GROMACS .gro file of N, CA and C in nm:
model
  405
    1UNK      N    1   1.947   1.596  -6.572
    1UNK     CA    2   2.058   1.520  -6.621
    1UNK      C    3   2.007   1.386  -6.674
    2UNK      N    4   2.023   1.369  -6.798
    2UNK     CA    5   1.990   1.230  -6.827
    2UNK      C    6   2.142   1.127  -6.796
    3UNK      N    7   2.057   1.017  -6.795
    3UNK     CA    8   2.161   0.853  -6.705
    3UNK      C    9   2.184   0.781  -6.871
    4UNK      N   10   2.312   0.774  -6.911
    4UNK     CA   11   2.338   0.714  -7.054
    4UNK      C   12   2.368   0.585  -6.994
    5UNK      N   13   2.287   0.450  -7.042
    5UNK     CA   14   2.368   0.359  -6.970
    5UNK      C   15   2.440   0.279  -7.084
    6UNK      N   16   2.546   0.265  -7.057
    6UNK     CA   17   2.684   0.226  -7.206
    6UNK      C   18   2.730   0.086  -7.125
    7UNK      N   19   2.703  -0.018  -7.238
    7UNK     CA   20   2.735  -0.147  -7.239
    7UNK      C   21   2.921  -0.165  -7.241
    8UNK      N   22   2.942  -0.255  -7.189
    8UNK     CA   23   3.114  -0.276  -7.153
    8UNK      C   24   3.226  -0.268  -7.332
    9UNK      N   25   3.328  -0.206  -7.296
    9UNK     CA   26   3.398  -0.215  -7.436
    9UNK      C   27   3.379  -0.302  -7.467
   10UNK      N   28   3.397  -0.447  -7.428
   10UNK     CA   29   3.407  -0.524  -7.537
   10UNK      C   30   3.277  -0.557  -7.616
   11UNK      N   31   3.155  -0.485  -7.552
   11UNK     CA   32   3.028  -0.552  -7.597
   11UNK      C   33   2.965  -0.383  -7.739
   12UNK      N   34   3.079  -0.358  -7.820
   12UNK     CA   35   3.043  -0.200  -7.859
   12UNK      C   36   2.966  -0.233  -7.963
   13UNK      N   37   2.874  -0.348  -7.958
   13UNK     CA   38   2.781  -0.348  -8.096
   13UNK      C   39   2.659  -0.325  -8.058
   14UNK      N   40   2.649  -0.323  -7.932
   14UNK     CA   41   2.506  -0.262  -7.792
   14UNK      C   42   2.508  -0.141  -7.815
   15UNK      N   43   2.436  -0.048  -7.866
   15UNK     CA   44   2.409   0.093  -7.871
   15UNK      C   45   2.410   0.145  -7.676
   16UNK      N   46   2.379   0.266  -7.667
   16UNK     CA   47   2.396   0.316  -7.557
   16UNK      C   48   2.233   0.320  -7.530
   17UNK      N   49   2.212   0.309  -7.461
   17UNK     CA   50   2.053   0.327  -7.326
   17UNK      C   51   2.028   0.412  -7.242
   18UNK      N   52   1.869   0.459  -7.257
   18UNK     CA   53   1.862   0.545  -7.179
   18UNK      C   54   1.762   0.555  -7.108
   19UNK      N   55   1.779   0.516  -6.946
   19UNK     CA   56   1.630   0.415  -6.911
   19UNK      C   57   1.537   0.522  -6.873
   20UNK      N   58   1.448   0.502  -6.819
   20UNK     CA   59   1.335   0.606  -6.757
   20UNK      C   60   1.397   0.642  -6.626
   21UNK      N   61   1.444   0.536  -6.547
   21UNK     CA   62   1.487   0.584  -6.416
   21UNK      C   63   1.545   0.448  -6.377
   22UNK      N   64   1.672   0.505  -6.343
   22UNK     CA   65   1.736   0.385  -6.262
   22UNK      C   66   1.810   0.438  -6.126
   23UNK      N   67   1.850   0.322  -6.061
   23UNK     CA   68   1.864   0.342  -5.879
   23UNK      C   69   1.998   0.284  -5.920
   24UNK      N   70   2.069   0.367  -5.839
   24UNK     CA   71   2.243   0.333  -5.847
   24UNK      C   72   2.294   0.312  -5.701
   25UNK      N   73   2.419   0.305  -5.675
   25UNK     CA   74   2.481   0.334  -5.543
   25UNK      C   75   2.658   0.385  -5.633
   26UNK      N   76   2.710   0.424  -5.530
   26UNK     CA   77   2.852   0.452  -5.605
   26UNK      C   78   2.926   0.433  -5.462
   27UNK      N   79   2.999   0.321  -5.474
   27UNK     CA   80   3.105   0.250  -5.370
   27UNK      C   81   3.205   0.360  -5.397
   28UNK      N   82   3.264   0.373  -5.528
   28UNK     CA   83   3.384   0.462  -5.561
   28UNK      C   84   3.332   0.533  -5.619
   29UNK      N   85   3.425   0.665  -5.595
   29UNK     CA   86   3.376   0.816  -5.676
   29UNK      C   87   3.395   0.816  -5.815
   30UNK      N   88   3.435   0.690  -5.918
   30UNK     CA   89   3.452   0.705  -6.035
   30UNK      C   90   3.368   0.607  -6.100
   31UNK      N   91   3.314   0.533  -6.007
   31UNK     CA   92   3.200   0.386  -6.032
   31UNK      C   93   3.068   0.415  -5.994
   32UNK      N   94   2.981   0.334  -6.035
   32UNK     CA   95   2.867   0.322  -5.959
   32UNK      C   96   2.788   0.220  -6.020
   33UNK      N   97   2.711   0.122  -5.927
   33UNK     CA   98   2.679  -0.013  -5.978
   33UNK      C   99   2.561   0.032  -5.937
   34UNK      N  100   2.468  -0.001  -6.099
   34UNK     CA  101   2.282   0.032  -6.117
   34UNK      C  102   2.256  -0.069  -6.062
   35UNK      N  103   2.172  -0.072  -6.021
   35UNK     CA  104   2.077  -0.212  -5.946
   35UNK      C  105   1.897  -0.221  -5.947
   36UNK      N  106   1.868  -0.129  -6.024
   36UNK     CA  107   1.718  -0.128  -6.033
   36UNK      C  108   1.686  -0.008  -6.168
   37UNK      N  109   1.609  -0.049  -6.242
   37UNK     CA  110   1.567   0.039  -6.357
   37UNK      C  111   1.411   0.019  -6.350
   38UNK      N  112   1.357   0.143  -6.439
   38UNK     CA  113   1.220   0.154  -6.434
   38UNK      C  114   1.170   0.185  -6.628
   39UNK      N  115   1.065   0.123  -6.619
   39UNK     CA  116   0.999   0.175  -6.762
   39UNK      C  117   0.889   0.179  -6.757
   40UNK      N  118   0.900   0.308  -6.864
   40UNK     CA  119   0.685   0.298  -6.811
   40UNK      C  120   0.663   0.373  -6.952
   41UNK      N  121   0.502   0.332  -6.975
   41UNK     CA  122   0.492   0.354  -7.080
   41UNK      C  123   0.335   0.393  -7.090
   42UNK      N  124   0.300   0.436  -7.157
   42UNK     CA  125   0.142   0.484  -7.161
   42UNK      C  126   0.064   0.406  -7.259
   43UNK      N  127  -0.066   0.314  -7.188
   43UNK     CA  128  -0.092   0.202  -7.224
   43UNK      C  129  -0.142   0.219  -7.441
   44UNK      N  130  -0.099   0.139  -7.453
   44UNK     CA  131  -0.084   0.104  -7.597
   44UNK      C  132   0.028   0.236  -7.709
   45UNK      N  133   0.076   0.274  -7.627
   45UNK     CA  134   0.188   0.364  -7.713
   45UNK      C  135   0.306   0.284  -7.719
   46UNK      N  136   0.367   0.306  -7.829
   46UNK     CA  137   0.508   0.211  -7.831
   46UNK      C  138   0.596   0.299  -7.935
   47UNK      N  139   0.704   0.338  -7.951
   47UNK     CA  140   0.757   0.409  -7.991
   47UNK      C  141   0.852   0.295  -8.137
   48UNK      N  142   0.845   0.182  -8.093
   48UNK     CA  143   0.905   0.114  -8.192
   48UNK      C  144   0.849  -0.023  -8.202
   49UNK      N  145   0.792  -0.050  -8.300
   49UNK     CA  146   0.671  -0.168  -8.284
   49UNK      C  147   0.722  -0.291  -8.305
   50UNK      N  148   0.854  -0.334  -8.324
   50UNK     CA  149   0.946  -0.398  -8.288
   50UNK      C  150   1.005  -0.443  -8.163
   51UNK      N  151   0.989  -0.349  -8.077
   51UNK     CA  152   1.102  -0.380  -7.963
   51UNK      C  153   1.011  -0.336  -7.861
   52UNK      N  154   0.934  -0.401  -7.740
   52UNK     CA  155   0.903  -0.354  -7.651
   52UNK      C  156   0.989  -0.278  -7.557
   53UNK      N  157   0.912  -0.200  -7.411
   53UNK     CA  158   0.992  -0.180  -7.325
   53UNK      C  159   1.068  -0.301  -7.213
   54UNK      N  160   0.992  -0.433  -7.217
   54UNK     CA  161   1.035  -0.526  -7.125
   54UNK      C  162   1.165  -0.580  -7.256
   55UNK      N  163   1.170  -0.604  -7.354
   55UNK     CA  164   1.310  -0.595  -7.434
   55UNK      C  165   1.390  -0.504  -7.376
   56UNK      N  166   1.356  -0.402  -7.402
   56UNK     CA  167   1.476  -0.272  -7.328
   56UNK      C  168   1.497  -0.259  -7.211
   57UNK      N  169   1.416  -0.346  -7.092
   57UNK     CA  170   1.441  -0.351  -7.004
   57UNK      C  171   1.527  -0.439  -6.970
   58UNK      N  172   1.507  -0.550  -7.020
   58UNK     CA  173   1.574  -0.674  -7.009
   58UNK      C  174   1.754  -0.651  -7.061
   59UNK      N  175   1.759  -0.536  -7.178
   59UNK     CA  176   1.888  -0.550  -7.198
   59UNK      C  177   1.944  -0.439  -7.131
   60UNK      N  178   1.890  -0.382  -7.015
   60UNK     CA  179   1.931  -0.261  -6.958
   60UNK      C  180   1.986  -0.364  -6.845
   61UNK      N  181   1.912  -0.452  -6.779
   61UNK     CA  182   1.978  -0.518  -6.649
   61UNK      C  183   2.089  -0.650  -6.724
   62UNK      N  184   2.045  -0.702  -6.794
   62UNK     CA  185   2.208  -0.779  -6.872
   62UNK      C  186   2.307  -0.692  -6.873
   63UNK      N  187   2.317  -0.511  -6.919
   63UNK     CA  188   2.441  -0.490  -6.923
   63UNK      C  189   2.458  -0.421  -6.774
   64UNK      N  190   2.394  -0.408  -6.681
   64UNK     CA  191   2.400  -0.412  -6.531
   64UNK      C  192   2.471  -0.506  -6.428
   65UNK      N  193   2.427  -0.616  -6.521
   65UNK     CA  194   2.474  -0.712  -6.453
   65UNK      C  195   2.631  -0.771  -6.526
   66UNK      N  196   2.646  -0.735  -6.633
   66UNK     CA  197   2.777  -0.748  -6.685
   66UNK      C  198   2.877  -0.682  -6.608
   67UNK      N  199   2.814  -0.532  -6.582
   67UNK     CA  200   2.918  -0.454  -6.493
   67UNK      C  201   2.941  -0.527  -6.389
   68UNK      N  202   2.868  -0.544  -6.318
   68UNK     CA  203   2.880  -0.590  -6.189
   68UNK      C  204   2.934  -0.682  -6.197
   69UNK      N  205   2.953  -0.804  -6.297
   69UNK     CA  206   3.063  -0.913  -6.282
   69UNK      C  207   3.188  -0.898  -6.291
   70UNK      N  208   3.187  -0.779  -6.400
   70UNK     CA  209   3.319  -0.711  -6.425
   70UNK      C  210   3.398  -0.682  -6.310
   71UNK      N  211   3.312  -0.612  -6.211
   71UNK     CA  212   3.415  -0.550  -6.106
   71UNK      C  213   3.413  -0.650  -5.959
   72UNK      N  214   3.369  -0.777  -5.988
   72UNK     CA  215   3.423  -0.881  -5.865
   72UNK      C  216   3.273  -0.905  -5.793
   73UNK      N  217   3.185  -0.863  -5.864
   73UNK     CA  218   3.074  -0.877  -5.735
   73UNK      C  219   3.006  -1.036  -5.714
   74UNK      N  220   3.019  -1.085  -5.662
   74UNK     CA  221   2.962  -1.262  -5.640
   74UNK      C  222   2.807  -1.255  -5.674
   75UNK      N  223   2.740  -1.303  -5.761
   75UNK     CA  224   2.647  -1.353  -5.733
   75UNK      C  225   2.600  -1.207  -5.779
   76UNK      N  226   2.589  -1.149  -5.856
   76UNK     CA  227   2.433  -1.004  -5.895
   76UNK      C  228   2.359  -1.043  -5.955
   77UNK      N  229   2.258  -0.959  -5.908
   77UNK     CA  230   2.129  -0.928  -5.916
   77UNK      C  231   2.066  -0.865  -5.938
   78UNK      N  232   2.003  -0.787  -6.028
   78UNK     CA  233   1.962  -0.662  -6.057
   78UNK      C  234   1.777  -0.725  -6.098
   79UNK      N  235   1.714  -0.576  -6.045
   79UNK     CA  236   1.584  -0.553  -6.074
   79UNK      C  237   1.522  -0.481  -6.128
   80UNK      N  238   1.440  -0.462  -6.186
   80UNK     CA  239   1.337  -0.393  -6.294
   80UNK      C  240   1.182  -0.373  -6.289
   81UNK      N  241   1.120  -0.267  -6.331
   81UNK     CA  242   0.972  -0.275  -6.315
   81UNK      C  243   0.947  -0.215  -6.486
   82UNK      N  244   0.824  -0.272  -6.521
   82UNK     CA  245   0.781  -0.211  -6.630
   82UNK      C  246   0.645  -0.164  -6.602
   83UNK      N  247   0.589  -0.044  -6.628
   83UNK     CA  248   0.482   0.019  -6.619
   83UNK      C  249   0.410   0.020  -6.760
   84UNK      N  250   0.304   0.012  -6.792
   84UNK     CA  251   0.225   0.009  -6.882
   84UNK      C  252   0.091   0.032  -6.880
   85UNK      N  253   0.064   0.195  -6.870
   85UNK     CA  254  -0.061   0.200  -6.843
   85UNK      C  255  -0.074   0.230  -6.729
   86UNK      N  256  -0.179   0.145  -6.655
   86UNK     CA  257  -0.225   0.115  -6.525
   86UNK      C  258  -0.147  -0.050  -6.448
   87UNK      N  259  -0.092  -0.106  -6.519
   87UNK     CA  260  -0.054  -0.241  -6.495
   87UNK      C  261   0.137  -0.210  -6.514
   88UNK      N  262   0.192  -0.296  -6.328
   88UNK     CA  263   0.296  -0.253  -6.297
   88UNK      C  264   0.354  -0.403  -6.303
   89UNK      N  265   0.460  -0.456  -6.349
   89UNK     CA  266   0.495  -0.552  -6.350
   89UNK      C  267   0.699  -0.538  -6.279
   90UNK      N  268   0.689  -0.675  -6.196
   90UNK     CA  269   0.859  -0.665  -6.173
   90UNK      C  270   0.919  -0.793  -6.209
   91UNK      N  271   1.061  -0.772  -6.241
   91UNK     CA  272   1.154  -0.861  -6.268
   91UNK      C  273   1.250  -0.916  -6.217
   92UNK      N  274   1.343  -0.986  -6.185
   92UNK     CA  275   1.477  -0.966  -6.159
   92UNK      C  276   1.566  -1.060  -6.268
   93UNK      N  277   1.705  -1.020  -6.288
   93UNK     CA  278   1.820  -1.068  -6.362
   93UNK      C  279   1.908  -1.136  -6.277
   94UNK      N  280   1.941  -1.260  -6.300
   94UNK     CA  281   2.040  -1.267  -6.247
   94UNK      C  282   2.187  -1.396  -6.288
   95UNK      N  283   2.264  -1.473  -6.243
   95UNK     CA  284   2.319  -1.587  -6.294
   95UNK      C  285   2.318  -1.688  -6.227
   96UNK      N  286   2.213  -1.686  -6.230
   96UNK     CA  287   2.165  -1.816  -6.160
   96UNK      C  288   2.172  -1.952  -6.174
   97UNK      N  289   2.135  -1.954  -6.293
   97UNK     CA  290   2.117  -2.067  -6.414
   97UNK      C  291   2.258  -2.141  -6.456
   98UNK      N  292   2.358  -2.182  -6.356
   98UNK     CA  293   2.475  -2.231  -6.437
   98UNK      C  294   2.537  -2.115  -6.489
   99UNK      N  295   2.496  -2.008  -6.460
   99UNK     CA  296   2.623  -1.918  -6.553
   99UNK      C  297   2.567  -1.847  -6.642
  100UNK      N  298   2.396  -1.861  -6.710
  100UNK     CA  299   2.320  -1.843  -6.797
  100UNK      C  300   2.221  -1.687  -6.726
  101UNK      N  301   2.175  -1.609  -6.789
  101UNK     CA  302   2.119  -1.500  -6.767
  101UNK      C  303   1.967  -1.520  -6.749
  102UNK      N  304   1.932  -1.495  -6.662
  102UNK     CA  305   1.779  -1.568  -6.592
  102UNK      C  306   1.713  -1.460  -6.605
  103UNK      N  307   1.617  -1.381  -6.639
  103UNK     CA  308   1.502  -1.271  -6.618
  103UNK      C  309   1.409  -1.340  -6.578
  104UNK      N  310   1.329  -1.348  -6.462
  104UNK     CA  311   1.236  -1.345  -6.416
  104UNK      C  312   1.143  -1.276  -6.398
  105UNK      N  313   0.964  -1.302  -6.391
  105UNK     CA  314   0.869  -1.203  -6.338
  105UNK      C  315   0.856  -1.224  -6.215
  106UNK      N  316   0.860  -1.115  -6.148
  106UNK     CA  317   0.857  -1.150  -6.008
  106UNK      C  318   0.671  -1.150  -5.995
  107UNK      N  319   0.619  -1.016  -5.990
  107UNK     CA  320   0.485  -1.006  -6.010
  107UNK      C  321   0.412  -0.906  -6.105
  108UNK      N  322   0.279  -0.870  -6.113
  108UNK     CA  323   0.202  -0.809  -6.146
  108UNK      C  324   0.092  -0.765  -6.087
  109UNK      N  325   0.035  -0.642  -6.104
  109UNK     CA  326  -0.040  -0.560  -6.025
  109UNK      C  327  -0.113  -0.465  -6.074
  110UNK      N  328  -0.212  -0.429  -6.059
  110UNK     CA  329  -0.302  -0.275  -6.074
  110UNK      C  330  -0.254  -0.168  -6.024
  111UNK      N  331  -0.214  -0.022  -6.100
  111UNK     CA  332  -0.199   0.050  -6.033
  111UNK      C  333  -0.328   0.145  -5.981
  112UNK      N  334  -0.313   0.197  -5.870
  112UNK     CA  335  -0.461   0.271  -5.828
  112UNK      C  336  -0.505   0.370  -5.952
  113UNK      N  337  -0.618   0.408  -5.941
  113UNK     CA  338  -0.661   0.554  -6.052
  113UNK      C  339  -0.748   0.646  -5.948
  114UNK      N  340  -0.742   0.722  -5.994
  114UNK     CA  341  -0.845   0.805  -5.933
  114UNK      C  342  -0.954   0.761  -5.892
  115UNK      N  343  -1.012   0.829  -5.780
  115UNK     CA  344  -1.140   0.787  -5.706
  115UNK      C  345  -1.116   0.638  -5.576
  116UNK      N  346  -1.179   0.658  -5.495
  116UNK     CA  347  -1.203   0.623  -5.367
  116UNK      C  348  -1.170   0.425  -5.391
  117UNK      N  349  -1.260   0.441  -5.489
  117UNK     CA  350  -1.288   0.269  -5.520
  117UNK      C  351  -1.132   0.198  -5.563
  118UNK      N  352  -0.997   0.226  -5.588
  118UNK     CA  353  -0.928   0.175  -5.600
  118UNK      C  354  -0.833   0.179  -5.449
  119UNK      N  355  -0.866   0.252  -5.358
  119UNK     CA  356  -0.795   0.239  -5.258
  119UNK      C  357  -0.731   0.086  -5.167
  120UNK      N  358  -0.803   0.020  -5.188
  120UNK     CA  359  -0.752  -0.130  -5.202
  120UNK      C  360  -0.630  -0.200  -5.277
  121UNK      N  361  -0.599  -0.143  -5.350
  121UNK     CA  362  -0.490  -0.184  -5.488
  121UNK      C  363  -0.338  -0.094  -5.431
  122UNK      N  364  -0.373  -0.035  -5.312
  122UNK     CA  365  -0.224   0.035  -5.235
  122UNK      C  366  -0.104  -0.050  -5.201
  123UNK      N  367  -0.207  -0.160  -5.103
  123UNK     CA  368  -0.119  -0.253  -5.018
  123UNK      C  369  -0.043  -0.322  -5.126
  124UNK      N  370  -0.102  -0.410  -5.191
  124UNK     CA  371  -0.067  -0.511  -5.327
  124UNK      C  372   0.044  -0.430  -5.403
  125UNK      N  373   0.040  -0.255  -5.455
  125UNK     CA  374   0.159  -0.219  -5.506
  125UNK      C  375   0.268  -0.222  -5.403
  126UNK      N  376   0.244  -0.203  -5.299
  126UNK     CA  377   0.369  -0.092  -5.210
  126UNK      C  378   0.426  -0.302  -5.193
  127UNK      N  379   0.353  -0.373  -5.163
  127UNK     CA  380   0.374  -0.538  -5.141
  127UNK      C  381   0.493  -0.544  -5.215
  128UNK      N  382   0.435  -0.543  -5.365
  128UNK     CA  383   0.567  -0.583  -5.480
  128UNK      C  384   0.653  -0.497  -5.448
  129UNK      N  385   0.628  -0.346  -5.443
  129UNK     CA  386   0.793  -0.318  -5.484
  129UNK      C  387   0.844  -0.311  -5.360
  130UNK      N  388   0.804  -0.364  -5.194
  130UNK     CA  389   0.890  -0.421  -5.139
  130UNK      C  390   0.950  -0.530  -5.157
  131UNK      N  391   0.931  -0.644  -5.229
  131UNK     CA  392   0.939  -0.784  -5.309
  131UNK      C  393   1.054  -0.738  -5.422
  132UNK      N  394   1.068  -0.631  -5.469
  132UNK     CA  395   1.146  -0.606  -5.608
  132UNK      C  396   1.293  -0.536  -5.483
  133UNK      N  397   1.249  -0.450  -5.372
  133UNK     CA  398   1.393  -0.419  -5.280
  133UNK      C  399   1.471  -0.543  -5.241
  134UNK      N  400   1.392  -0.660  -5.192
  134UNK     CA  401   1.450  -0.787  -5.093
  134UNK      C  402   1.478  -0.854  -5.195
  135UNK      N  403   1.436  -0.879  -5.279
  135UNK     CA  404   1.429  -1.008  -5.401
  135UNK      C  405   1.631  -1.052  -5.447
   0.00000   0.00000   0.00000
């Protein structure tokens, strides 16, 4: 099943999105508020040499976080990782800023590769994306 993610009526000049993987919850059986998206990409491929994936990421958690204001939630927050390659990077969105839309990097990291010698580079991933759950 692919996840269409569709920006709020009033915003219908936002095409529809379609992330690599995103983490939802559903309070109500007709809702469900995304709270984490993923992109990944295989290092130096880009499908549109215009628009990165941290662009498309970035406007995947703005209209995340639109929802979520929409339906009463105080204060959201939504998070993101972009993959590229071997190199894992995280984000978070939020309104922090006076009211203004904040993307942040949270961190960056190596992902392991094959063979013995990267076994070190475990702790440091599993680190962040406990840092990208609490954040």
């Amino acid at each position: 099943m692919t996840y269409h993610l569709k920006p709020l009526e009033r915003q219908t000049t936002q095409p529809t999105l379609i992330p690599d993987f995103v983490a939802y919850t559903e309070p109500y059986s007709d809702m469900n508020f995304d709270f984490m998206f993923l992109e990944v990409r295989k290092k130096g491929k880009q499908a549109n040499v215009y628009k990165s994936d941290i662009i498309k990421l970035g406007k995947e958690l703005k209209i995340a976080v639109d929802k979520l204001v929409s339906e009463g939630v105080n204060n959201p927050e939504v998070v993101g990782i972009n993959v590229e390659g071997l190199e894992m990077t995280t984000y978070k969105l939020d309104l922090e800023h006076n009211g203004q839309y904040g993307m942040c990097k949270l961190n960056s990291c190596s992902l392991p590769r094959e063979g013995a010698n990267n076994v070190g580079l475990i702790p440091t991933c599993i680190k962040y994306m406990i840092q990208v759950e609490i954040s």
